[in-house]
């Protein structure tokens, strides 16, 4: 469990399937990350749970601490084909513009560089996703390379442990 002033992050499981489908059903949300059928969501969440079991990290549901409402997802994803651990964030459209992505991502980075002792974390951002690019820059990421992820061009940004400025956030392994 990772907590911040306003948020609680917990590992995603197959029990989150219906919520995952709803989150990605909004056209503004899925513009860069795609939508899911219930079967696709269940398979993706199964893979996330396996990553938690095998690597000790994965994607998390992001909940408001004040209400427990799930408002998005953020966490670490291992990409075998790149040999990289990526941070990603996706939030329900109603919760954009409130700093939740940056708050959640900073807590995940603190956990990844601290508890997990990762040396570098990437952020793979599809072209045109200016909001996510702005979040990555505010967190200290810099462009590393151009690549293709999920059959779409993206800029891969990187942040090293030495370059990360950690806040006073409590982050413990889930």
CSV table of C-alpha atoms in Angstrom, one decimal:
chain,number,residue,atom,x,y,z
A,1,UNK,CA,0.0,0.0,0.0
A,2,UNK,CA,1.3,3.4,-0.9
A,3,UNK,CA,-0.3,6.5,0.6
A,4,UNK,CA,0.0,10.2,0.0
A,5,UNK,CA,-1.8,13.2,1.5
A,6,UNK,CA,-4.8,12.6,-0.7
A,7,UNK,CA,-4.4,9.2,-2.3
A,8,UNK,CA,-4.1,5.5,-1.5
A,9,UNK,CA,-2.6,3.1,-4.1
A,10,UNK,CA,-3.2,-0.6,-3.9
A,11,UNK,CA,-2.3,-3.5,-6.2
A,12,UNK,CA,-4.9,-4.1,-9.0
A,13,UNK,CA,-6.5,-7.6,-9.1
A,14,UNK,CA,-9.0,-9.4,-11.3
A,15,UNK,CA,-11.7,-8.1,-8.9
A,16,UNK,CA,-11.1,-4.7,-10.5
A,17,UNK,CA,-12.2,-5.9,-14.0
A,18,UNK,CA,-15.5,-4.0,-14.3
A,19,UNK,CA,-14.0,-0.8,-12.9
A,20,UNK,CA,-11.1,-1.2,-15.4
A,21,UNK,CA,-13.5,-1.5,-18.3
A,22,UNK,CA,-15.4,1.6,-17.1
A,23,UNK,CA,-12.2,3.7,-16.7
A,24,UNK,CA,-11.0,2.9,-20.2
A,25,UNK,CA,-14.5,3.3,-21.8
A,26,UNK,CA,-14.3,7.1,-21.8
A,27,UNK,CA,-13.0,8.3,-25.2
A,28,UNK,CA,-10.9,11.1,-23.6
A,29,UNK,CA,-9.2,8.5,-21.4
A,30,UNK,CA,-8.7,5.8,-23.9
A,31,UNK,CA,-7.4,8.1,-26.7
A,32,UNK,CA,-3.9,7.2,-25.7
A,33,UNK,CA,-4.2,3.9,-23.8
A,34,UNK,CA,-7.0,2.2,-25.6
A,35,UNK,CA,-10.3,0.5,-24.4
A,36,UNK,CA,-10.9,-3.0,-23.1
A,37,UNK,CA,-13.6,-5.6,-23.3
A,38,UNK,CA,-14.4,-7.4,-20.1
A,39,UNK,CA,-12.3,-10.4,-21.3
A,40,UNK,CA,-9.4,-8.2,-22.3
A,41,UNK,CA,-9.5,-6.4,-19.0
A,42,UNK,CA,-9.6,-9.7,-17.0
A,43,UNK,CA,-6.6,-10.9,-19.0
A,44,UNK,CA,-4.7,-7.6,-18.4
A,45,UNK,CA,-5.4,-7.6,-14.7
A,46,UNK,CA,-4.4,-11.3,-14.4
A,47,UNK,CA,-1.0,-10.3,-16.0
A,48,UNK,CA,-0.7,-7.4,-13.6
A,49,UNK,CA,-1.3,-9.7,-10.6
A,50,UNK,CA,1.3,-12.1,-12.0
A,51,UNK,CA,3.8,-9.3,-12.3
A,52,UNK,CA,3.2,-8.4,-8.6
A,53,UNK,CA,3.8,-12.1,-7.7
A,54,UNK,CA,7.0,-12.4,-9.9
A,55,UNK,CA,8.6,-8.9,-9.7
A,56,UNK,CA,7.2,-7.4,-6.5
A,57,UNK,CA,5.6,-4.5,-8.4
A,58,UNK,CA,2.8,-3.7,-10.8
A,59,UNK,CA,0.0,-1.3,-11.5
A,60,UNK,CA,-2.2,0.0,-8.7
A,61,UNK,CA,-5.7,1.4,-8.4
A,62,UNK,CA,-5.5,5.0,-7.2
A,63,UNK,CA,-8.2,5.8,-4.6
A,64,UNK,CA,-9.1,9.0,-2.8
A,65,UNK,CA,-8.2,8.6,0.8
A,66,UNK,CA,-11.2,10.7,1.8
A,67,UNK,CA,-13.8,8.4,0.2
A,68,UNK,CA,-12.1,5.3,-1.1
A,69,UNK,CA,-13.4,6.0,-4.6
A,70,UNK,CA,-11.1,4.6,-7.3
A,71,UNK,CA,-10.2,7.4,-9.7
A,72,UNK,CA,-7.4,6.0,-11.8
A,73,UNK,CA,-4.4,3.8,-12.0
A,74,UNK,CA,-0.7,4.3,-11.6
A,75,UNK,CA,2.2,2.0,-11.0
A,76,UNK,CA,5.2,0.2,-12.5
A,77,UNK,CA,5.1,-2.2,-15.5
A,78,UNK,CA,8.0,-4.4,-16.6
A,79,UNK,CA,8.4,-4.5,-20.4
A,80,UNK,CA,10.4,-7.6,-21.3
A,81,UNK,CA,11.0,-6.5,-24.9
A,82,UNK,CA,12.7,-3.3,-23.7
A,83,UNK,CA,14.3,-4.6,-20.5
A,84,UNK,CA,12.8,-1.6,-18.7
A,85,UNK,CA,10.5,-0.8,-15.8
A,86,UNK,CA,8.0,1.9,-16.9
A,87,UNK,CA,5.8,4.1,-14.8
A,88,UNK,CA,2.3,4.7,-16.1
A,89,UNK,CA,-0.7,6.7,-15.0
A,90,UNK,CA,-4.3,6.9,-16.3
A,91,UNK,CA,-7.1,8.8,-14.5
A,92,UNK,CA,-10.9,9.1,-15.0
A,93,UNK,CA,-11.6,12.3,-17.0
A,94,UNK,CA,-13.6,13.8,-14.1
A,95,UNK,CA,-10.4,13.8,-12.0
A,96,UNK,CA,-8.0,15.5,-14.5
A,97,UNK,CA,-6.4,18.8,-13.7
A,98,UNK,CA,-6.2,18.2,-9.9
A,99,UNK,CA,-2.6,17.1,-9.6
A,100,UNK,CA,-3.5,13.4,-8.9
A,101,UNK,CA,-1.3,12.0,-11.6
A,102,UNK,CA,1.8,13.8,-10.4
A,103,UNK,CA,1.0,13.0,-6.8
A,104,UNK,CA,0.5,9.3,-7.4
A,105,UNK,CA,3.5,9.1,-9.8
A,106,UNK,CA,5.8,10.8,-7.4
A,107,UNK,CA,4.8,8.3,-4.6
A,108,UNK,CA,5.4,5.4,-7.0
A,109,UNK,CA,8.8,6.8,-8.0
A,110,UNK,CA,9.7,7.2,-4.4
A,111,UNK,CA,8.8,3.5,-3.8
A,112,UNK,CA,10.5,2.3,-7.0
A,113,UNK,CA,13.8,4.1,-6.4
A,114,UNK,CA,13.7,3.6,-2.6
A,115,UNK,CA,12.2,0.3,-1.5
A,116,UNK,CA,12.7,-1.5,-4.9
A,117,UNK,CA,16.2,0.1,-5.5
A,118,UNK,CA,15.5,0.6,-9.2
A,119,UNK,CA,18.2,2.5,-11.0
A,120,UNK,CA,16.1,3.9,-13.9
A,121,UNK,CA,12.4,4.2,-14.6
A,122,UNK,CA,10.9,5.1,-18.0
A,123,UNK,CA,7.7,6.7,-19.0
A,124,UNK,CA,6.4,5.7,-22.5
A,125,UNK,CA,4.2,8.5,-23.7
A,126,UNK,CA,2.3,8.3,-27.0
A,127,UNK,CA,2.8,11.3,-29.3
A,128,UNK,CA,0.2,14.0,-28.7
A,129,UNK,CA,-0.3,13.2,-25.1
A,130,UNK,CA,0.7,16.7,-23.9
A,131,UNK,CA,-0.8,16.3,-20.4
A,132,UNK,CA,1.3,13.2,-19.6
A,133,UNK,CA,4.4,14.7,-21.1
A,134,UNK,CA,3.9,17.7,-18.8
A,135,UNK,CA,3.5,15.4,-15.8
A,136,UNK,CA,6.7,13.5,-16.8
A,137,UNK,CA,8.7,16.8,-17.1
A,138,UNK,CA,7.5,18.1,-13.7
A,139,UNK,CA,8.7,14.8,-12.2
A,140,UNK,CA,12.1,15.2,-13.8
A,141,UNK,CA,11.9,12.9,-16.7
A,142,UNK,CA,13.8,13.7,-19.9
A,143,UNK,CA,13.4,12.3,-23.4
A,144,UNK,CA,15.5,9.1,-24.0
A,145,UNK,CA,14.4,7.8,-27.4
A,146,UNK,CA,11.6,7.4,-29.9
A,147,UNK,CA,10.0,4.0,-30.0
A,148,UNK,CA,6.8,2.1,-30.8
A,149,UNK,CA,4.6,0.8,-28.0
A,150,UNK,CA,1.4,-1.1,-28.6
A,151,UNK,CA,1.8,-0.4,-32.3
A,152,UNK,CA,1.8,3.4,-31.8
A,153,UNK,CA,4.8,5.8,-31.9
A,154,UNK,CA,5.8,7.2,-28.5
A,155,UNK,CA,8.6,9.1,-26.8
A,156,UNK,CA,10.3,7.2,-24.1
A,157,UNK,CA,11.3,9.4,-21.2
A,158,UNK,CA,13.7,8.3,-18.5
A,159,UNK,CA,14.5,9.3,-14.9
A,160,UNK,CA,17.4,7.8,-12.9
A,161,UNK,CA,17.5,7.2,-9.2
A,162,UNK,CA,20.3,9.8,-8.9
A,163,UNK,CA,18.2,12.5,-10.6
A,164,UNK,CA,15.0,11.9,-8.7
A,165,UNK,CA,14.0,14.3,-6.0
A,166,UNK,CA,12.0,12.4,-3.5
A,167,UNK,CA,9.2,14.1,-1.4
A,168,UNK,CA,8.4,13.3,2.2
A,169,UNK,CA,5.9,10.7,1.1
A,170,UNK,CA,5.3,7.4,3.0
A,171,UNK,CA,5.7,4.6,0.5
A,172,UNK,CA,5.9,1.0,1.5
A,173,UNK,CA,5.8,-2.2,-0.6
A,174,UNK,CA,2.3,-3.6,-1.1
